[in-house]
Short mmCIF file of N, CA and C in Angstrom, two decimals:
data_model
loop_
_atom_site.label_atom_id
_atom_site.label_comp_id
_atom_site.label_asym_id
_atom_site.label_seq_id
_atom_site.Cartn_x
_atom_site.Cartn_y
_atom_site.Cartn_z
N UNK A 1 35.79 182.34 240.15
CA UNK A 1 36.85 182.46 240.91
C UNK A 1 38.26 181.91 240.58
N UNK A 2 38.07 180.60 240.18
CA UNK A 2 38.98 179.75 239.79
C UNK A 2 39.79 180.40 238.64
N UNK A 3 39.23 181.05 237.46
CA UNK A 3 40.01 181.66 236.38
C UNK A 3 40.72 182.80 236.92
N UNK A 4 40.10 183.88 237.83
CA UNK A 4 40.67 184.84 238.41
C UNK A 4 41.97 184.49 239.04
N UNK A 5 42.02 183.38 239.88
CA UNK A 5 43.35 183.09 240.61
C UNK A 5 44.31 182.50 239.64
N UNK A 6 43.81 181.75 238.51
CA UNK A 6 44.99 181.41 237.44
C UNK A 6 45.52 182.53 237.11
N UNK A 7 44.85 183.71 236.55
CA UNK A 7 45.25 184.87 236.16
C UNK A 7 46.35 185.49 236.97
N UNK A 8 46.03 185.44 238.10
CA UNK A 8 46.84 186.00 239.13
C UNK A 8 48.20 185.43 239.30
N UNK A 9 48.07 183.98 239.18
CA UNK A 9 49.42 183.24 239.36
C UNK A 9 50.34 183.55 238.14
N UNK A 10 49.22 183.68 236.80
CA UNK A 10 50.36 183.94 235.68
C UNK A 10 50.85 185.33 235.77
N UNK A 11 50.08 186.04 236.40
CA UNK A 11 50.56 187.35 236.47
C UNK A 11 51.83 187.50 237.43
N UNK A 12 51.76 186.86 238.67
CA UNK A 12 52.69 186.99 239.62
C UNK A 12 54.13 186.19 238.95
N UNK A 13 53.78 185.08 238.23
CA UNK A 13 54.94 184.36 237.48
C UNK A 13 55.47 185.35 236.50
N UNK A 14 54.79 185.97 235.86
CA UNK A 14 55.46 187.02 234.91
C UNK A 14 56.19 187.99 235.56
N UNK A 15 55.93 188.58 236.60
CA UNK A 15 56.69 189.86 237.21
C UNK A 15 57.65 189.01 237.84
N UNK A 16 57.76 187.85 238.50
CA UNK A 16 58.87 187.27 239.01
C UNK A 16 60.06 187.29 238.00
N UNK A 17 59.67 186.43 236.77
CA UNK A 17 60.39 186.33 235.62
C UNK A 17 61.15 187.38 235.04
N UNK A 18 60.26 188.73 234.99
CA UNK A 18 60.97 189.89 234.54
C UNK A 18 61.70 190.46 235.56
N UNK A 19 61.63 189.94 236.96
CA UNK A 19 62.86 190.54 238.12
C UNK A 19 64.03 189.90 237.81
N UNK A 20 63.72 188.42 237.72
CA UNK A 20 65.00 187.62 237.38
C UNK A 20 65.79 188.10 236.22
N UNK A 21 65.01 188.28 235.31
CA UNK A 21 65.79 188.59 233.91
C UNK A 21 66.29 189.95 233.97
N UNK A 22 65.73 190.91 234.71
CA UNK A 22 66.49 192.02 234.78
C UNK A 22 67.58 192.31 235.75
N UNK A 23 67.73 191.19 236.78
CA UNK A 23 68.56 191.08 237.68
C UNK A 23 69.76 190.33 237.04
N UNK A 24 69.56 189.46 236.17
CA UNK A 24 70.71 188.59 235.33
C UNK A 24 71.19 189.67 234.34
N UNK A 25 70.32 190.48 233.71
CA UNK A 25 71.10 191.56 232.73
C UNK A 25 72.02 192.57 233.49
N UNK A 26 71.66 192.81 234.63
CA UNK A 26 72.28 193.91 235.40
C UNK A 26 73.89 193.28 235.74
N UNK A 27 73.51 191.85 236.35
CA UNK A 27 74.82 191.15 236.69
C UNK A 27 75.79 190.92 235.48
N UNK A 28 75.22 190.56 234.27
CA UNK A 28 75.96 190.57 232.91
C UNK A 28 76.41 191.76 232.76
N UNK A 29 75.83 192.89 232.89
CA UNK A 29 76.41 194.19 232.18
C UNK A 29 77.58 194.44 233.09
N UNK A 30 77.58 194.17 234.21
CA UNK A 30 78.76 194.47 235.39
C UNK A 30 79.67 193.50 234.84
N UNK A 31 79.90 192.23 234.65
CA UNK A 31 80.90 191.63 234.17
C UNK A 31 81.36 191.98 232.67
N UNK A 32 80.47 192.31 231.98
CA UNK A 32 81.03 192.78 230.70
C UNK A 32 81.91 194.38 231.03
N UNK A 33 81.52 195.20 232.06
CA UNK A 33 82.14 196.32 232.12
C UNK A 33 83.59 196.13 232.56
N UNK A 34 83.58 194.97 233.61
CA UNK A 34 84.84 194.64 234.00
C UNK A 34 85.89 194.03 233.04
N UNK A 35 85.19 193.42 232.20
CA UNK A 35 85.96 192.95 231.09
C UNK A 35 86.62 194.25 230.14
N UNK A 36 85.64 195.07 229.73
CA UNK A 36 85.94 196.24 229.10
C UNK A 36 87.06 196.84 229.95
N UNK A 37 87.14 197.23 231.26
CA UNK A 37 88.15 197.95 231.92
C UNK A 37 89.45 196.91 231.70
N UNK A 38 89.46 195.82 231.76
CA UNK A 38 90.62 195.15 231.84
C UNK A 38 91.21 195.32 230.40
N UNK A 39 90.15 195.08 229.36
CA UNK A 39 90.82 195.47 228.19
C UNK A 39 91.49 196.69 228.00
N UNK A 40 90.89 197.58 228.53
CA UNK A 40 91.40 199.22 228.50
C UNK A 40 92.87 199.22 229.11
N UNK A 41 93.02 198.44 230.29
CA UNK A 41 94.34 198.34 230.69
C UNK A 41 95.17 197.71 230.01
N UNK A 42 94.84 196.43 229.47
CA UNK A 42 95.72 196.00 228.58
C UNK A 42 96.21 196.99 227.36
N UNK A 43 95.31 197.55 226.44
CA UNK A 43 95.74 198.27 225.57
C UNK A 43 96.30 199.47 225.78
N UNK A 44 96.28 200.22 227.11
CA UNK A 44 97.11 201.08 227.61
C UNK A 44 98.70 200.42 227.83
N UNK A 45 98.80 199.38 228.41
CA UNK A 45 99.80 198.91 228.47
C UNK A 45 100.91 198.50 227.60
N UNK A 46 99.96 197.89 226.42
CA UNK A 46 100.84 197.96 225.11
C UNK A 46 101.20 199.26 224.64
N UNK A 47 100.10 200.27 224.61
CA UNK A 47 100.40 201.68 224.00
C UNK A 47 101.58 202.21 224.70
N UNK A 48 102.05 201.89 225.85
CA UNK A 48 103.21 202.69 226.68
C UNK A 48 104.26 201.86 225.86
N UNK A 49 104.22 200.40 225.90
CA UNK A 49 105.46 199.70 225.38
C UNK A 49 105.87 200.10 224.24
N UNK A 50 104.87 200.12 223.02
CA UNK A 50 105.08 200.58 221.83
C UNK A 50 105.78 202.06 221.85
N UNK A 51 104.98 202.87 222.56
CA UNK A 51 105.60 204.30 222.52
C UNK A 51 106.89 204.47 223.22
N UNK A 52 107.14 203.54 224.18
CA UNK A 52 108.66 203.45 224.72
C UNK A 52 109.69 202.93 223.55
N UNK A 53 109.21 201.89 223.00
CA UNK A 53 110.02 201.38 221.97
C UNK A 53 110.35 202.37 220.85
N UNK A 54 109.51 203.06 220.46
CA UNK A 54 109.49 203.95 219.13
C UNK A 54 110.29 205.20 219.78
N UNK A 55 109.87 205.44 220.88
CA UNK A 55 110.66 206.78 221.44
C UNK A 55 112.13 206.38 221.53
N UNK A 56 112.78 205.55 222.11
CA UNK A 56 114.03 204.98 222.39
C UNK A 56 114.64 204.82 220.75
N UNK A 57 113.92 204.01 219.86
CA UNK A 57 114.44 204.01 218.34
C UNK A 57 114.41 205.11 217.72
N UNK A 58 113.59 206.40 218.05
CA UNK A 58 113.62 207.32 217.15
C UNK A 58 114.52 208.43 217.76
N UNK A 59 114.68 208.39 218.98
CA UNK A 59 115.72 209.24 219.81
C UNK A 59 117.23 208.82 219.81
#
């Protein structure tokens, strides 16, 4: 019986660890997604600036 309860504790610990890891990965993925959106915004801003500069110089 003692061995069985030890196995149960180990399994419970593993399940809790898996839940924590998955929550951490989801949180980190959301942070990375926000950084990607921010970078895309910056790239679009620079693209518009460069387009305006070359447009004025060309025309």
